[in-house]
Short mmCIF file of C-alpha atoms in Angstrom, two decimals:
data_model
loop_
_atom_site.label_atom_id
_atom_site.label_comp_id
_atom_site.label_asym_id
_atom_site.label_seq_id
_atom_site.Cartn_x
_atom_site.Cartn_y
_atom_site.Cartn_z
CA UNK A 1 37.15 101.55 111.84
CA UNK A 2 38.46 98.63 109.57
CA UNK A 3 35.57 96.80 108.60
CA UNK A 4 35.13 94.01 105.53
CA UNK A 5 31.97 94.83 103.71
CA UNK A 6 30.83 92.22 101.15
CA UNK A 7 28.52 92.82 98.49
CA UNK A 8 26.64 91.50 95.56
CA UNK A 9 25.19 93.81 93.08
CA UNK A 10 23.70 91.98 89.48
CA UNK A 11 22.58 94.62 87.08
CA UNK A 12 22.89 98.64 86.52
CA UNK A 13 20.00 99.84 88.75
CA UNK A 14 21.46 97.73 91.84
CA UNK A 15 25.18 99.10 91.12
CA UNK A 16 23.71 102.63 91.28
CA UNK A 17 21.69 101.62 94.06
CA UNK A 18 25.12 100.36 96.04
CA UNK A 19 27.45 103.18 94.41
CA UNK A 20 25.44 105.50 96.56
CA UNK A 21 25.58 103.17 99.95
CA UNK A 22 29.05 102.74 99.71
CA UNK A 23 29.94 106.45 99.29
CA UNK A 24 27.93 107.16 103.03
CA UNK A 25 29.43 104.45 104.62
CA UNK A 26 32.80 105.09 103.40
CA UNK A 27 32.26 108.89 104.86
CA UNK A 28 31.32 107.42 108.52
CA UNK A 29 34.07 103.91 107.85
CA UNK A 30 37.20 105.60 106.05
CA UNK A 31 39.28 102.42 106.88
CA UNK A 32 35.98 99.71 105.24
CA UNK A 33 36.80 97.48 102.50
CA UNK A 34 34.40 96.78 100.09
CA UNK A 35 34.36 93.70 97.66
CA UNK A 36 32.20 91.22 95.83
CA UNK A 37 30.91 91.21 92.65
CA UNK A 38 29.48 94.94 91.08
CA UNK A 39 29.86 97.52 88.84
CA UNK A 40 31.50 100.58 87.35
CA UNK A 41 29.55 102.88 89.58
CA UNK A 42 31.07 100.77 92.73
CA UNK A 43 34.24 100.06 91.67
CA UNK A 44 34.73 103.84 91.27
CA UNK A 45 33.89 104.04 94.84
CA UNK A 46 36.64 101.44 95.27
CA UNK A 47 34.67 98.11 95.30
CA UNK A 48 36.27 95.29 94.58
CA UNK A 49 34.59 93.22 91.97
CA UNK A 50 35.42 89.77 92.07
CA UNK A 51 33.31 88.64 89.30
CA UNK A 52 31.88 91.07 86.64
CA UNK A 53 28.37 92.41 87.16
CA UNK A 54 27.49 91.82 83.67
CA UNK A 55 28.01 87.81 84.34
CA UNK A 56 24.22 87.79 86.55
CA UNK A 57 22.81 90.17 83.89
CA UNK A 58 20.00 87.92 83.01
CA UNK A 59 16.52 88.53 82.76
CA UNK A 60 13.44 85.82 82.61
CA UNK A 61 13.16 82.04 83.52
CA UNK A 62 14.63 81.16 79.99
CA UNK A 63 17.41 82.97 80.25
CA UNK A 64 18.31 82.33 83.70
CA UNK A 65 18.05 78.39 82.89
CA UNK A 66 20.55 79.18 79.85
CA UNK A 67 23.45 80.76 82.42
CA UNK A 68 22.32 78.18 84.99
CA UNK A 69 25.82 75.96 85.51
CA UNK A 70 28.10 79.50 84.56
CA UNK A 71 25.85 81.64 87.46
CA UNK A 72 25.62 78.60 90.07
CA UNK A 73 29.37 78.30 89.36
CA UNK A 74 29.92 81.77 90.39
CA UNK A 75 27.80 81.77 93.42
CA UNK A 76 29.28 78.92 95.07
CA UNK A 77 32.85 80.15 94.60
CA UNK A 78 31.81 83.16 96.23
CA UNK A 79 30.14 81.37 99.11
CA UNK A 80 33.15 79.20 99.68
CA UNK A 81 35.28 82.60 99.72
CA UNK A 82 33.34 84.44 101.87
CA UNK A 83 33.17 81.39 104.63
CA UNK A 84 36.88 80.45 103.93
CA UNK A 85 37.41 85.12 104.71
CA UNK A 86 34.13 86.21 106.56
CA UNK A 87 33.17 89.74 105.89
CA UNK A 88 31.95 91.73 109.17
CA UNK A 89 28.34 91.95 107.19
CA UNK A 90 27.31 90.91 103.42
CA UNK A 91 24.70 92.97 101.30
CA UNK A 92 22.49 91.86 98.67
CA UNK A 93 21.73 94.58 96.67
CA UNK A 94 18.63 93.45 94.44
CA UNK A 95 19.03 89.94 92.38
CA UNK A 96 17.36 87.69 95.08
CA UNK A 97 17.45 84.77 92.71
CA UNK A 98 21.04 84.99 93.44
CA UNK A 99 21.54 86.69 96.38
CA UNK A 100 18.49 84.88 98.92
CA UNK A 101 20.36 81.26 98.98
CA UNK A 102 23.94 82.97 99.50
CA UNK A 103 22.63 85.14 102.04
CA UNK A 104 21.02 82.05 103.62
CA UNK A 105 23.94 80.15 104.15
CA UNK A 106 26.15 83.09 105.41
CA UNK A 107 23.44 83.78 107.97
CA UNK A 108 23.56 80.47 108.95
CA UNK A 109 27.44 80.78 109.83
CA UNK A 110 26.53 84.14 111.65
CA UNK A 111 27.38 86.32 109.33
CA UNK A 112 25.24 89.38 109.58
CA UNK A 113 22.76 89.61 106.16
CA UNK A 114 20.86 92.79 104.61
CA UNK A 115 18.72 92.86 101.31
CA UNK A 116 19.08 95.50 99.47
CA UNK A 117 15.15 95.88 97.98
CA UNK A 118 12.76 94.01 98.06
CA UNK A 119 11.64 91.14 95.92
CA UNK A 120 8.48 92.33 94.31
CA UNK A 121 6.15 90.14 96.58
CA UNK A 122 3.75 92.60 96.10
CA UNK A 123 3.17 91.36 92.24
CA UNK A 124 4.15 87.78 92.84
CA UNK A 125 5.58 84.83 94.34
CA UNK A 126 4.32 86.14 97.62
CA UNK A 127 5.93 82.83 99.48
CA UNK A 128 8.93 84.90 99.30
CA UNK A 129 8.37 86.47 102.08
CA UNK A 130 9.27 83.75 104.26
CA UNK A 131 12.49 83.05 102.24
CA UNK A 132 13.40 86.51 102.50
CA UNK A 133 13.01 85.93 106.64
CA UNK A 134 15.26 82.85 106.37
CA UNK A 135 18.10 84.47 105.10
CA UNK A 136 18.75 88.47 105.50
CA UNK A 137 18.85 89.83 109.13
CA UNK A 138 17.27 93.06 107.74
CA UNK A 139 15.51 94.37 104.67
CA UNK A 140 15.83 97.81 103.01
CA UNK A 141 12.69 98.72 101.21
CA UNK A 142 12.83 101.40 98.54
CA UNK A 143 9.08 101.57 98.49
CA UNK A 144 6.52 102.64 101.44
CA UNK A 145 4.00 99.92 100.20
CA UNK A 146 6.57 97.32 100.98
CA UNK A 147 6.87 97.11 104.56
CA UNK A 148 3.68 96.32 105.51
CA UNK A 149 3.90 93.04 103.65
CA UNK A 150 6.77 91.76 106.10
CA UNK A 151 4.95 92.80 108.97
CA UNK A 152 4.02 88.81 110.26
CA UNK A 153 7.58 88.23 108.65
CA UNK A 154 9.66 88.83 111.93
CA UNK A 155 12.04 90.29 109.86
CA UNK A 156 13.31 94.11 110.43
CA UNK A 157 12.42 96.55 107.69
CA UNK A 158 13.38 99.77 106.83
CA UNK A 159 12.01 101.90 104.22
CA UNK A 160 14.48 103.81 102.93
CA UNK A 161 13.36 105.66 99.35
CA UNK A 162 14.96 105.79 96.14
CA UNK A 163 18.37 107.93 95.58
CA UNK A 164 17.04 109.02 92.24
CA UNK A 165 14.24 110.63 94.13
CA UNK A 166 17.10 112.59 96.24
CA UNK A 167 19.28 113.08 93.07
CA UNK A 168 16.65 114.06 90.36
CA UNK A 169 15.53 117.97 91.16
CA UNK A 170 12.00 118.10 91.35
CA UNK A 171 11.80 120.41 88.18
CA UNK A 172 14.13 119.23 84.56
CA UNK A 173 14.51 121.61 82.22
CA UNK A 174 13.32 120.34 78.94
CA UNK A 175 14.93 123.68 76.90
CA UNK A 176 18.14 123.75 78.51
CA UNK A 177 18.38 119.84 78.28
CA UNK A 178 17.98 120.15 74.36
CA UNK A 179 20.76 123.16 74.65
CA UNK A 180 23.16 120.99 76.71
CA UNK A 181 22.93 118.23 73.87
CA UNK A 182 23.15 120.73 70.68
CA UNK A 183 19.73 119.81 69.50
CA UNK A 184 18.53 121.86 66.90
CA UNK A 185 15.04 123.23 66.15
CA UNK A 186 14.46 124.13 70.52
CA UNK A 187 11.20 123.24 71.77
CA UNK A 188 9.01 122.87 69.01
CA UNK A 189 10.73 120.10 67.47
CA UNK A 190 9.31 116.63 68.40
CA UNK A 191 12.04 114.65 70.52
CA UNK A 192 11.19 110.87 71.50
CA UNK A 193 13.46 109.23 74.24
CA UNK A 194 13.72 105.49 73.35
CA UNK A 195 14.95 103.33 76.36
CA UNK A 196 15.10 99.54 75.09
CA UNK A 197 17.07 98.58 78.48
CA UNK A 198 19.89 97.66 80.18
CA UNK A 199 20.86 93.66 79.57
CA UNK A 200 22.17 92.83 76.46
CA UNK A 201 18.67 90.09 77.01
CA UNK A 202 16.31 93.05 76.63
CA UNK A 203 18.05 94.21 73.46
CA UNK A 204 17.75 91.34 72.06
CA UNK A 205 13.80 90.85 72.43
CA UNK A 206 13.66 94.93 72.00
CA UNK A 207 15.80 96.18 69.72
CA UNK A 208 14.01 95.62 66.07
CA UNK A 209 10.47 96.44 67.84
CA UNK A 210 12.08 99.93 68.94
CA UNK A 211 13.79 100.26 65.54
CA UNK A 212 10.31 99.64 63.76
CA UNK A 213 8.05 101.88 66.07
CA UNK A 214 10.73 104.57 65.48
CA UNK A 215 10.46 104.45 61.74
CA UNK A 216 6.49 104.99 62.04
CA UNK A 217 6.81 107.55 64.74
CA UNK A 218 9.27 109.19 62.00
CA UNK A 219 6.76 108.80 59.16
CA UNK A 220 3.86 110.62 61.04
CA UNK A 221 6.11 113.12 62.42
CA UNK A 222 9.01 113.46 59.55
CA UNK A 223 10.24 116.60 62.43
CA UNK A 224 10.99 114.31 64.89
CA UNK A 225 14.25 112.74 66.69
CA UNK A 226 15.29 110.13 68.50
CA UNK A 227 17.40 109.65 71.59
CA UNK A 228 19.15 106.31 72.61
CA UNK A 229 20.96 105.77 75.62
CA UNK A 230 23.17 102.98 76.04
CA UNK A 231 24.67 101.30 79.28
CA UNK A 232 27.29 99.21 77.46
CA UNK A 233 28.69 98.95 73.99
CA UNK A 234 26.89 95.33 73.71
CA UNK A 235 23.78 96.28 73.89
CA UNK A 236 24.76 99.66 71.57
CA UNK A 237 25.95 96.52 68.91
CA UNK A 238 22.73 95.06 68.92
CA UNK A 239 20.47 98.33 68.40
CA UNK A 240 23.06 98.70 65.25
CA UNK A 241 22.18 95.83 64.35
CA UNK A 242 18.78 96.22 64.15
CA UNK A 243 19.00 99.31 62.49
CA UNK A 244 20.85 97.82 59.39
CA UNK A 245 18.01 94.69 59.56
CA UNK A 246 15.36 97.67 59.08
CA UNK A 247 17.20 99.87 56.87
CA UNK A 248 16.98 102.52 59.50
CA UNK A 249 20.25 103.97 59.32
CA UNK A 250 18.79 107.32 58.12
CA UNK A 251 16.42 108.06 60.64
CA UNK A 252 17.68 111.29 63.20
CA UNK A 253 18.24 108.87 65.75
CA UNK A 254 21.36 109.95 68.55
CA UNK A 255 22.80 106.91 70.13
CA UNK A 256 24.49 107.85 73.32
CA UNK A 257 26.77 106.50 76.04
CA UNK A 258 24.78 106.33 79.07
CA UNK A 259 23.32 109.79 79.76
CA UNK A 260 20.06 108.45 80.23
CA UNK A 261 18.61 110.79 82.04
CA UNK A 262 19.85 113.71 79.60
CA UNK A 263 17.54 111.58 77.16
CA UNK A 264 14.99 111.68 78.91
CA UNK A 265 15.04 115.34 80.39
CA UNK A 266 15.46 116.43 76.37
CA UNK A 267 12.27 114.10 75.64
CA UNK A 268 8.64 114.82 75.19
CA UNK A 269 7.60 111.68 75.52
CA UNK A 270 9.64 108.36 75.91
CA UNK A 271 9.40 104.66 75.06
CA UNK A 272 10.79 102.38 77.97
CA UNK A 273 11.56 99.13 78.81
CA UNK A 274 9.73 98.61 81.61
CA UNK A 275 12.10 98.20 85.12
CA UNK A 276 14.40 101.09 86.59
CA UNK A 277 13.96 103.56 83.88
CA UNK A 278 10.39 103.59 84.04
CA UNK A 279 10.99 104.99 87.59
CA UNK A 280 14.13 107.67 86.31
CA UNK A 281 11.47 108.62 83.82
CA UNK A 282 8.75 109.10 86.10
CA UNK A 283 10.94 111.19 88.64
CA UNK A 284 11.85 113.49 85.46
CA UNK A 285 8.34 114.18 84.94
CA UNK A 286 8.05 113.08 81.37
CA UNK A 287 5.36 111.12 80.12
CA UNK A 288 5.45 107.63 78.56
CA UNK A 289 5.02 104.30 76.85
CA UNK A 290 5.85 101.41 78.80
CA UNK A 291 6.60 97.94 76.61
CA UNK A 292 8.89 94.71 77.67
CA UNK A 293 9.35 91.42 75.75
CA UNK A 294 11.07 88.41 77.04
CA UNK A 295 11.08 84.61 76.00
CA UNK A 296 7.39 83.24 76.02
CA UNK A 297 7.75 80.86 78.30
CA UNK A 298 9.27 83.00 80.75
CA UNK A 299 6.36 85.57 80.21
CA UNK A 300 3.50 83.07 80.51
CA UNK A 301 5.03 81.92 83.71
CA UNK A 302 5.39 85.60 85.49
CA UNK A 303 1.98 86.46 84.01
CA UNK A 304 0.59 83.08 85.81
CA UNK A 305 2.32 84.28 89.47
CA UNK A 306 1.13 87.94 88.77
CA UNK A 307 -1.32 89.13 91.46
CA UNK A 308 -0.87 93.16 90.27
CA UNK A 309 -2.78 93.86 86.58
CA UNK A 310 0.09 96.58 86.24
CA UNK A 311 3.59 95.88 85.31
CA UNK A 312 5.39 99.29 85.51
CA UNK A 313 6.72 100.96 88.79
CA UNK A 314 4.86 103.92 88.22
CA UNK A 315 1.71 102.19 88.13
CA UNK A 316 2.33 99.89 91.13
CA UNK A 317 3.39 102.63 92.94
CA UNK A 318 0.03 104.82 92.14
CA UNK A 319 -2.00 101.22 92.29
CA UNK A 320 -3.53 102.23 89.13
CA UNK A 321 -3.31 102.74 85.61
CA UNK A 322 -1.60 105.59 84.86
CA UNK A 323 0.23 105.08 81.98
CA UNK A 324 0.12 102.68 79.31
CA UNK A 325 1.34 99.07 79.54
CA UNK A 326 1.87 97.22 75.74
CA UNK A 327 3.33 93.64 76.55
CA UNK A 328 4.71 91.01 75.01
CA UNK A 329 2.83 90.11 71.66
CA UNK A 330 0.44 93.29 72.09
CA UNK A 331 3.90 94.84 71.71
CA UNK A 332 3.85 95.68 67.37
CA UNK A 333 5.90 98.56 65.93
CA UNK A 334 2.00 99.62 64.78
CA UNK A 335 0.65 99.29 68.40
CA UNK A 336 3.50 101.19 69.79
CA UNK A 337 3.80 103.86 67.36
CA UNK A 338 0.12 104.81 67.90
CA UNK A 339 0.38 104.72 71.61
CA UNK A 340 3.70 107.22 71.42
CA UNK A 341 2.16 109.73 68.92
CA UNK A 342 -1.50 109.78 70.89
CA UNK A 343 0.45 110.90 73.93
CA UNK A 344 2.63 113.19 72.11
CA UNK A 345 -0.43 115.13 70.51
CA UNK A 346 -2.97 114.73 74.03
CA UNK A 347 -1.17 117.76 76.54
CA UNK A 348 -4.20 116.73 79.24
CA UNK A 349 -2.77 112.80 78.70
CA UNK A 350 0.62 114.22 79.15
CA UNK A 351 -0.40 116.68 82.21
CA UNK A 352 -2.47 113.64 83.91
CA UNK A 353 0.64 111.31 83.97
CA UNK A 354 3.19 113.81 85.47
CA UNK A 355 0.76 115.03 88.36
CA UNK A 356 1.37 111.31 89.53
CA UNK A 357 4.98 111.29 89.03
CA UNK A 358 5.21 114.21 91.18
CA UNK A 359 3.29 112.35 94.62
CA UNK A 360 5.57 109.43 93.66
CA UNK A 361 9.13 111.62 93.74
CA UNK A 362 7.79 113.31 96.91
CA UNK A 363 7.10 110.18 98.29
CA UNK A 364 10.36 108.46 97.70
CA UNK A 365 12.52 111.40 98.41
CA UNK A 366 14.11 110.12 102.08
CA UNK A 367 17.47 110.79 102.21
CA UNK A 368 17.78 107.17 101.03
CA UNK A 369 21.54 106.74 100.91
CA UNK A 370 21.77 107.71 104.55
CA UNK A 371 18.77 105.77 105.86
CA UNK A 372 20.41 102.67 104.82
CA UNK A 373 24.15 103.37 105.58
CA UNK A 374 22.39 103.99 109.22
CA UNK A 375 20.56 100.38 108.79
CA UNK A 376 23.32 99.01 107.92
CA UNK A 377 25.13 100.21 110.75
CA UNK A 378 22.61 99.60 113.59
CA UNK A 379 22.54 96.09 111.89
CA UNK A 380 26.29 95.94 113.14
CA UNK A 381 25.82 97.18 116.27
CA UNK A 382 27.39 100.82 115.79
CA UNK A 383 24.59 102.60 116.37
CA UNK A 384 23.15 101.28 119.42
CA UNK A 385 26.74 101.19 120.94
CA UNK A 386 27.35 104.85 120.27
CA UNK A 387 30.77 104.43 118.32
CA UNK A 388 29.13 106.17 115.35
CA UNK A 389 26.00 108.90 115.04
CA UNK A 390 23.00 108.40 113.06
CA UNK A 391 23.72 110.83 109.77
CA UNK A 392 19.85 111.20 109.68
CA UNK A 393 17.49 113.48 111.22
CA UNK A 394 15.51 111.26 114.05
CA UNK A 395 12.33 113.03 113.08
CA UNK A 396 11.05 110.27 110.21
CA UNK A 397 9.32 112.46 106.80
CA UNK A 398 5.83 112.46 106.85
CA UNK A 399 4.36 110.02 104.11
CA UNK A 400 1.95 110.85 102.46
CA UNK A 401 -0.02 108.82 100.47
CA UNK A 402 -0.05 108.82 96.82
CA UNK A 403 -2.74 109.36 94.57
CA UNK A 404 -5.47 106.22 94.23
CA UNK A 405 -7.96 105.64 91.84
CA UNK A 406 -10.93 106.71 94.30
CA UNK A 407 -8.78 110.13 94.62
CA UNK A 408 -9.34 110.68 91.17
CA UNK A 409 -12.75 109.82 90.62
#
């Protein structure tokens, strides 16, 4: 069945997010086209990408205000294309900032809308809800606490999981990681994962603070190693950078191309950016740090709209403090350091976090990539009419609820 499948996709967890959607729809629609703007995960599914992911890469008010006229630009040359050449249903995949208004106005020309995860209304800007109503037919949670919150919405939701929950096996060898990636000294020697994030933004606010907390890590530990994945050689420039600003080159640090999760897997305990890779690092089962720094402005703003005390998906998803949080300007090379070696040296710490991550990975483990090729397809009518099968067991998982803070006590 020939079908035109638009999409929008604005950063790396979203194009792995619809990588994965694409491939089960392609295996029930051979015949679909898929375009829009995305990524290299996509486009090796055959997307077409318009525009370049990269170009809504943006994180914070500041910097959004900075790409303003080049992002508006963007968006309302795609609207006018996909009005002028309607596509049988468009998909936001994450970015609402971008995605909510253009989804609006194709609704509004009765275009069939999804969105692709939900907004976090659950930490702030709770009005959102309503927008979200406006302007996507359906919404595909990744998260059970989500749907609940649409409930007075009127707006169909359908939690779907996470497909790193499906992907990531529910046990990583640490050992045979280390093997894989020719690390010497097995598992005794003290191996740090160091995830400054995604946007070439984040490495810019992140980069010298990771440099720094490495080289005290590094003094108290003079064993230890360092692990660096990269998504793109930008944001590999700017950790460079940093490393000549320090005088860093000769710490035992491995920069590496992608192969995040090998980082992590090879880790005993990791420093992350707070976002996605929190998550990836949760559903590996190693313990961490969580930090993030962005412009001030844009920081005093999201801290004002914050209804959560907890930043990190882990500790959203647990609704409590499970691991540590060090923001903005609590966020010193001395603060971090500390934080990363106490874990490293407390097994019970270390023990405590991962029981959590494993409620949250059997939690979000649902198949996720089918559940939402089916939404997606019911959206459109196939279901219901019988022209395709639903790829997913009618019996829904059970959920069960993760561990809460009374649980522990």
């Amino acid at each position: 069945m020939s079908l035109k499948i638009a999409m929008v996709a604005g950063e790396t967890s979203g194009d792995q997010l619809a990588c994965h959607l694409i491939a089960a729809l392609k295996a029930r629609l051979p015949d679909a086209e898929f375009h829009g703007i995305g990524g290299p995960r996509m486009q090796g599914q055959g997307f077409d990408a318009w525009w370049p992911m990269e170009k809504l890469a943006v994180m914070g008010f500041v910097e959004v205000l900075r790409h303003y006229r080049e992002i508006s630009r963007i968006r309302s040359a795609l609207k006018s294309r996909l009005l002028a050449d309607p596509p049988d249903v468009f998909i936001g995949v994450d970015a609402p900032d971008f995605n909510l208004g253009l989804e609006k106005a194709l609704k509004k020309r009765g275009i069939p809308t999804i969105h692709y995860v939900s907004p976090s209304v659950w930490a702030w800007r709770k009005k959102r809800v309503n927008k979200i109503a406006r302007s996507a037919d359906r919404l595909l949670a990744l998260f059970p606490i989500e749907p609940p919150l649409y409930a007075d919405a009127g707006i169909p939701v359908s939690f779907v999981g996470h497909p790193m929950a499906d992907e990531i096996p529910t046990y990583v060898d640490r050992l045979a990681t280390r093997e894989k990636l020719n690390i010497e000294g097995g598992a005794a020697r003290p191996i740090f994962a160091l995830l400054p994030g995604s946007r070439q933004s984040e490495l810019r606010y992140m980069a010298d603070t990771f440099v720094q907390t490495a080289k005290l890590v590094f003094a108290a530990e003079p064993k230890a190693m360092f692990l660096v994945p990269f998504a793109t050689r930008e944001t590999r420039e700017l950790f460079e950078i940093a490393l000549y600003k320090h005088e860093a080159q000769n710490l035992p640090i491995r920069m590496m191309f992608g192969h995040a999760r090998d980082a992590v897997a090879a880790a005993d305990v990791c420093l992350v950016a707070s976002g996605t890779a929190t998550l990836e690092t949760a559903l590996v089962k190693r313990p961490m740090v969580v930090t993030y720094k962005m412009a001030k402005w844009s920081f005093r703003l999201m801290k004002r709209m914050s209804y959560l005390p907890y930043f990190s998906l882990p500790n959203v998803l647990a609704g409590r403090f499970v691991l540590p949080e060090i923001l903005q300007d609590e966020a010193t090379p001395e603060h971090l350091s500390n934080e990363l070696l106490t874990l490293y040296r407390d097994p019970l710490a270390q023990e405590a976090q991962v029981a959590v991550f494993e409620d949250i990975h059997f939690q979000l483990r649902q198949n996720t990539a089918e559940k939402a090729a089916d939404a997606v397809l019911e959206t459109l009518g196939l279901l219901k009419t019988g022209l395709l099968s639903s790829a997913v067991d009618e019996a829904e998982p059970a959920v069960v609820p993760l561990t809460t803070s009374s649980d522990a006590d």
